Coordinates of C-alpha atoms (C1' of nucleotides) in Angstrom, one line a residue:
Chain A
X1 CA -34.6 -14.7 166.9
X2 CA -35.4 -11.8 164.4
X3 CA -34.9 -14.7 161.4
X4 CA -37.3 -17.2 162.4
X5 CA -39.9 -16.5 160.4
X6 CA -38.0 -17.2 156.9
X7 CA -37.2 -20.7 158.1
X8 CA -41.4 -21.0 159.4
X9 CA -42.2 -19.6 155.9
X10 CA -40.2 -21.8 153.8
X11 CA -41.5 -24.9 155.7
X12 CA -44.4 -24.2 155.1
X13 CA -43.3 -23.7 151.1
X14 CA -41.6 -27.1 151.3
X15 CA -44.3 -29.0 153.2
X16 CA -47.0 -27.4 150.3
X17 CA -44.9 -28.6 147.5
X18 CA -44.5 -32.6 149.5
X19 CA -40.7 -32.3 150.1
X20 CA -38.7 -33.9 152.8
X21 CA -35.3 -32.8 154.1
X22 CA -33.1 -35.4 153.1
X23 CA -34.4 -34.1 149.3
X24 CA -32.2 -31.1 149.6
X25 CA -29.2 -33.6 149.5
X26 CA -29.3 -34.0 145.9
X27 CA -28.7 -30.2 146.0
X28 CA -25.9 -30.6 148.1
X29 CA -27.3 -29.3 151.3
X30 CA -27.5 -31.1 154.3
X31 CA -30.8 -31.7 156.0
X32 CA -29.5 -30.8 159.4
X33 CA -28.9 -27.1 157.8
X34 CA -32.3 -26.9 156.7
X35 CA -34.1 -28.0 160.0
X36 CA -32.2 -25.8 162.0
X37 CA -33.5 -22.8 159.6
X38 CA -36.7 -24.0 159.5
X39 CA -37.2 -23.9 163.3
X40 CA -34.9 -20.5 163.8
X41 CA -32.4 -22.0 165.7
X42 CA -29.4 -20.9 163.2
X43 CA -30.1 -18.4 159.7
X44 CA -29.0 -20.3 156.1
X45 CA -26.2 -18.7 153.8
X46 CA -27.9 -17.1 150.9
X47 CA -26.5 -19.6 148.3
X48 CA -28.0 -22.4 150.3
X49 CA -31.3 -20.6 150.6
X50 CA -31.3 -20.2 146.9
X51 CA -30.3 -23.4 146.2
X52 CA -33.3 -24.8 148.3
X53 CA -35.9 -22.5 146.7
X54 CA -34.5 -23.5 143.1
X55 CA -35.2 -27.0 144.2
X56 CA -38.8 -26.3 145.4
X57 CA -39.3 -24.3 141.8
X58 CA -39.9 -21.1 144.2
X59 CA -38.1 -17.8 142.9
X60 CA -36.7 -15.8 145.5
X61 CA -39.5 -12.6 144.4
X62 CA -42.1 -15.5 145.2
X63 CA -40.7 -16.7 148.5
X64 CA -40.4 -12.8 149.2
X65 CA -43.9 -12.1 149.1
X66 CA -44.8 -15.3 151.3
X67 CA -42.4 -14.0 154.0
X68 CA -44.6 -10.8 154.0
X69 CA -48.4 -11.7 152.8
X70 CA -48.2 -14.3 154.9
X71 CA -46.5 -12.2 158.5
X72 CA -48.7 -9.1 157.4
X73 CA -51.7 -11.3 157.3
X74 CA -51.7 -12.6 160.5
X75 CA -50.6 -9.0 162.1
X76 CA -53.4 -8.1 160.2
X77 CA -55.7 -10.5 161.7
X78 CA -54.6 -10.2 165.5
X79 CA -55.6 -6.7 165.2
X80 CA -58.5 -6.9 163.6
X81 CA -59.6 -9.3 167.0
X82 CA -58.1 -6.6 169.2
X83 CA -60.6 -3.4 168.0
X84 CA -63.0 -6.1 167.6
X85 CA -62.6 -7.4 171.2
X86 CA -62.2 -3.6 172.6
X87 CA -65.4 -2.4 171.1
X88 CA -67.1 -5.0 172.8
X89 CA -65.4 -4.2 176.3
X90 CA -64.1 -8.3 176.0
X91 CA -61.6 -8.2 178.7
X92 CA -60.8 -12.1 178.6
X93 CA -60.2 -12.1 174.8
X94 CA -57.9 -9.0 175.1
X95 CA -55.8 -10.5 177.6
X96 CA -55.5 -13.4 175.1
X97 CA -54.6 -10.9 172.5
X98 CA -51.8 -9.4 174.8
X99 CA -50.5 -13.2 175.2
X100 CA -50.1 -13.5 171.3
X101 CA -48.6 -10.4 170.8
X102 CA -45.9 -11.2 173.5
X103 CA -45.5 -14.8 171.3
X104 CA -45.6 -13.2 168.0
X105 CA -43.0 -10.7 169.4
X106 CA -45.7 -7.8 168.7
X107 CA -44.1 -5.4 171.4
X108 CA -45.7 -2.4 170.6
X109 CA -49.0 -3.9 170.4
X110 CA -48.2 -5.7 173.0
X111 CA -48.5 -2.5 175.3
X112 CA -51.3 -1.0 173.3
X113 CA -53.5 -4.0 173.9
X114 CA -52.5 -4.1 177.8
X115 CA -53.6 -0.4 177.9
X116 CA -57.0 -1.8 177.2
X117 CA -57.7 -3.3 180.1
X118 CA -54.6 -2.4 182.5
X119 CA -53.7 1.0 183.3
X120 CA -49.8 1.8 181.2
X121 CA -46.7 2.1 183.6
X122 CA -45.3 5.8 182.9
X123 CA -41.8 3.7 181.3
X124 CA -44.4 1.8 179.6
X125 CA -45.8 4.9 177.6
X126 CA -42.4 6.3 177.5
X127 CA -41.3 3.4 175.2
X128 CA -44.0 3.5 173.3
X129 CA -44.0 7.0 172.6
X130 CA -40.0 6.8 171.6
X131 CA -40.9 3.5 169.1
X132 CA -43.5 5.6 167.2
X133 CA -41.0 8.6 167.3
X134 CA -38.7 6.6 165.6
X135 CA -41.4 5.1 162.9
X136 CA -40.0 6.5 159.6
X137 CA -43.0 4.8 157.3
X138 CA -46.2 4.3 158.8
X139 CA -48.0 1.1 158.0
X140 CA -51.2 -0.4 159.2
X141 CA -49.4 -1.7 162.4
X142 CA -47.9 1.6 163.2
X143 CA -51.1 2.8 162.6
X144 CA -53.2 0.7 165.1
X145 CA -50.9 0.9 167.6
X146 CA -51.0 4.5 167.8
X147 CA -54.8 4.3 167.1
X148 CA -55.4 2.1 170.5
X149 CA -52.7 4.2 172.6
X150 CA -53.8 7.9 171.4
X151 CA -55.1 8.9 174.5
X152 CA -51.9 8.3 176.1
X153 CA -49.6 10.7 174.5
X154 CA -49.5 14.7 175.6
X155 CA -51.3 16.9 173.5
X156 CA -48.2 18.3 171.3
X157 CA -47.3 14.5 170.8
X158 CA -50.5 13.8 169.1
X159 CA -50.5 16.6 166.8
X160 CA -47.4 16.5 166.0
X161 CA -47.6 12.6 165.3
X162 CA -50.5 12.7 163.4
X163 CA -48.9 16.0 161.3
X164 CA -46.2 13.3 160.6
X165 CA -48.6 10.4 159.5
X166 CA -50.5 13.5 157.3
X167 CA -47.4 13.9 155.6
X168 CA -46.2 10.6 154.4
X169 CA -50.4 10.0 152.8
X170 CA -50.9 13.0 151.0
X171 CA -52.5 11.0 148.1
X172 CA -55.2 10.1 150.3
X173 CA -57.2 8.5 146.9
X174 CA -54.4 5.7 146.2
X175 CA -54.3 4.4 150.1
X176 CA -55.9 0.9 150.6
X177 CA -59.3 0.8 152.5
X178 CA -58.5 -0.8 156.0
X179 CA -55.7 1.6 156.1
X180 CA -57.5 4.5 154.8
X181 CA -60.5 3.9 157.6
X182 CA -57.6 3.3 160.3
X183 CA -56.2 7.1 159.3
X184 CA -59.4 8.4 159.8
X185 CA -60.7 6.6 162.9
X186 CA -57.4 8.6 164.5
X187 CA -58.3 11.8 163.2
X188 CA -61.9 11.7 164.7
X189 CA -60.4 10.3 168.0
X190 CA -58.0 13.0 167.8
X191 CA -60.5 15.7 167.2
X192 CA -62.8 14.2 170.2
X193 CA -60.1 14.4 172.2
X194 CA -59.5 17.9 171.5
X195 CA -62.8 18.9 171.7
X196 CA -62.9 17.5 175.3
X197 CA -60.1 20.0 176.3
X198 CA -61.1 22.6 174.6
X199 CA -58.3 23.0 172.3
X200 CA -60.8 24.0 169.4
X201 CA -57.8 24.8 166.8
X202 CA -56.9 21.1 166.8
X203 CA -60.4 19.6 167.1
X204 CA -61.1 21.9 163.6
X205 CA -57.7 20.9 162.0
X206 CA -58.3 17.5 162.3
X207 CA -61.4 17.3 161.2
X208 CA -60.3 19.7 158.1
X209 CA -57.4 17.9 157.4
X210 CA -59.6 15.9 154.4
X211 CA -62.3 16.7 152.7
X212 CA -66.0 15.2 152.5
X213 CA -65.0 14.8 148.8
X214 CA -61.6 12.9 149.9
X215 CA -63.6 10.5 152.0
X216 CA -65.4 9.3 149.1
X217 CA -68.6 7.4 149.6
X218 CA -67.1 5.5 152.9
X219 CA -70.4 5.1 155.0
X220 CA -68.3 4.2 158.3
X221 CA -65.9 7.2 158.1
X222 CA -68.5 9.6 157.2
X223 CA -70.7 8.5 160.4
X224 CA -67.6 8.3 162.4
X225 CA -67.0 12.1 161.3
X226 CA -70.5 13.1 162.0
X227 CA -70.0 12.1 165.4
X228 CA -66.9 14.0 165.8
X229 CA -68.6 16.9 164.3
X230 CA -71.2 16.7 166.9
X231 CA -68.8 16.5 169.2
X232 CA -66.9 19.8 168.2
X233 CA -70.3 21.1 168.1
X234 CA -71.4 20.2 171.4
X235 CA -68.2 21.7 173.1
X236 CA -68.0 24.9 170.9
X237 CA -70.9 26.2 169.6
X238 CA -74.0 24.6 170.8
X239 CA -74.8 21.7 173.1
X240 CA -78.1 20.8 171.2
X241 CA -76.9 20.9 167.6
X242 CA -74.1 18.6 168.6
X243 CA -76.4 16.0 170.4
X244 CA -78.7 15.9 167.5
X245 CA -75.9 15.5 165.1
X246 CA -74.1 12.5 167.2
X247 CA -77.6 11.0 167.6
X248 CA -78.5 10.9 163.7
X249 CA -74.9 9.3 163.1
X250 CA -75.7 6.4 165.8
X251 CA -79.2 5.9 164.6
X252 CA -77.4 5.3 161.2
X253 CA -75.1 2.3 162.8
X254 CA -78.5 0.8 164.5
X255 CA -80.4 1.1 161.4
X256 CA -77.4 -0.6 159.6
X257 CA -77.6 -3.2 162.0
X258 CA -74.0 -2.3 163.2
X259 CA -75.2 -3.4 166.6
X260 CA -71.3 -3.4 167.6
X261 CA -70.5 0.0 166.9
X262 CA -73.7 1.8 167.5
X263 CA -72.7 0.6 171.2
X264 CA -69.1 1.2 171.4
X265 CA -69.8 4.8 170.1
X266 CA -72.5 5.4 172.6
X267 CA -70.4 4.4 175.0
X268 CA -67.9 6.6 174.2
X269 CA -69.9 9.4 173.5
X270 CA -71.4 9.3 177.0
X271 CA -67.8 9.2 178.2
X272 CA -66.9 12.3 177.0
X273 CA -69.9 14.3 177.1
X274 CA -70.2 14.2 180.9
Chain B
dG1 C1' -0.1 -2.9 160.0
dC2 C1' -0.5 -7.3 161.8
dA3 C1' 0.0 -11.6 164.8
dG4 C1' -2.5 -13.9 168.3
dC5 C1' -6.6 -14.7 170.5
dA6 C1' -11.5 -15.3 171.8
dC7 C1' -16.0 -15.7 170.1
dG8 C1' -20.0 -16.6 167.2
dT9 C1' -22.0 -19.3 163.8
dA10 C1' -22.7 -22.1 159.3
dG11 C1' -21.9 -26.6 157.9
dT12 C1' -21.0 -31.9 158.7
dG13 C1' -22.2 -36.5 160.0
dA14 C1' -23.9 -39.3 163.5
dA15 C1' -27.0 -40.0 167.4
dT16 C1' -31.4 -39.5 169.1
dC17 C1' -36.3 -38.4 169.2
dG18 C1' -41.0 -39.3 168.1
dG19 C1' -45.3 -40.3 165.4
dG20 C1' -47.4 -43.7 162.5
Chain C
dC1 C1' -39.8 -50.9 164.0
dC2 C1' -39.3 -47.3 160.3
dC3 C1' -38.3 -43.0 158.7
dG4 C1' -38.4 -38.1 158.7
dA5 C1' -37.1 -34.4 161.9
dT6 C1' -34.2 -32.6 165.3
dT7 C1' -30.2 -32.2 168.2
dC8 C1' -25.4 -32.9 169.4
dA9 C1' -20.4 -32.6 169.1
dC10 C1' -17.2 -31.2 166.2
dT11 C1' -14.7 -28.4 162.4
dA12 C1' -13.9 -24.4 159.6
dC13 C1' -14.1 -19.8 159.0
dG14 C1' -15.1 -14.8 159.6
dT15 C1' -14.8 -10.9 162.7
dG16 C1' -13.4 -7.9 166.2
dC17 C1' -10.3 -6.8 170.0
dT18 C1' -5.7 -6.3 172.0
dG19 C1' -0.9 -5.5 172.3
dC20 C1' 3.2 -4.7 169.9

DNA sequence: GCAGCACGTAGTGAATCGGG
DNA sequence: CCCGATTCACTACGTGCTGC
């Protein structure tokens, strides 16, 4: 049911604004058509819809941005309690997570959040990898979603993605600050992830893709850069440098009492430096 | 090009459900 | 029991397929 969220919104419109069904009659629409829209058994004609929105003294621009504040909202929110429940390892809560997302017909972050605490099924990343082929503008879903599954994806995939994602936010000064931190948290994962294998080109392209002056003032992306930088360090050019570099940019997080990520990072960072 | 057919779905009005 | 919400059986209409 791909329409069932327009009759959700609008109930929630009507119930706000103290209307009943059998009010629409007086308009000339039959209540039965409105419940059946509002609980996505059946889509309204257009005129109807209209009709039912004049009647509510909603204009269609204004039921238009409910349909989407309110949907993006709520994406918003269940990933914000999926990084939030990753970074502190809470298997329970994610497997919750993956149950709303299969309820909220989230597929592809559906199968991002499953990769957090279930190992992906090669179809499984196959999908996945063909849905974000096929993503023409990338929001902050798209975004996450390839954020969480990264380290899935073949190198050539990820840079070529990411060249892709580049592309479309070249006026990285107008972007909106969740998204803007979510673009850069993939960079740095990226970069890591290069560094690891070696692949030193990549880690440096990534992490010279912006510049300090681009990031701005943004005290979380510029620690979460430092640590990447240590990490290029540490795998390229010298081992110490590297560690005292990723140390610094912890100590920052514990000093900021950003218990959480000081952690997660840590963790991480011991991950990948053997 | 079009008649005949099946199929899907919006709309109608009545029946039924269910919480207060 | 009351009343708003939902479902059911039905009609009307649009669409796409098939054979001529």
């Amino acid at each position: 049911m791909m329409y069932k969220k327009y009759g959700k919104v609008f109930k929630k419109l009507r119930l706000q604004k103290n209307f009943n069904l059998s009010e629409f009659e007086r308009c000339g629409i039959n209540k039965s058509i409105i419940s059946r829209f509002e609980t996505g058994k059946t889509m309204i004609s257009f005129e109807n819809l209209y009709m039912a929105l004049t009647e509510l003294n909603i204009s269609l621009a204004e039921y238009d941005r409910a349909l989407n504040n309110f949907s993006a909202d709520d994406v918003n929110i269940i990933i914000d309690k999926i990084l939030n429940a990753e970074r502190k390892q809470e298997v329970f809560k994610l497997k919750q997570l993956y149950n709303t997302c299969i309820n909220e017909n989230l597929f592809m972050l559906s199968i991002a959040v499953k990769s957090k605490f279930n190992i992906l099924s090669i179809s499984e990343i196959d999908t996945l990898r063909i849905l974000l082929f096929d993503v023409e503008i990338w929001g902050y879903y798209e975004l996450s979603v390839f954020f969480l599954t990264l380290e899935e994806f073949n190198e050539p995939y990820i840079l070529q993605t990411i060249k892709r994602i580049i592309h479309q936010n070249n006026h990285i000064n107008f972007i909106e600050f969740s998204y803007k931190r979510r673009l850069f948290e993939i960079l740095y994962k990226a970069s890591a992830f290069f560094s690891t294998r070696g692949d030193e080109r990549s880690a440096r392209f990534l992490l010279d893709t912006y510049s300090i002056e681009e990031i701005g003032d943004d005290l979380y992306i510029n620690n979460i850069r430092n640590i990447t930088i240590g990490v290029y360090l540490y795998y390229f050019k010298n081992k110490e440098f590297g560690k005292k570099r990723i140390v610094s940019a912890l100590n920052i997080f514990k000093e900021l009492n950003q218990e959480v990520y000081f952690k997660y990072y840590k963790k991480k960072i011991a991950e990948i430096l053997e």
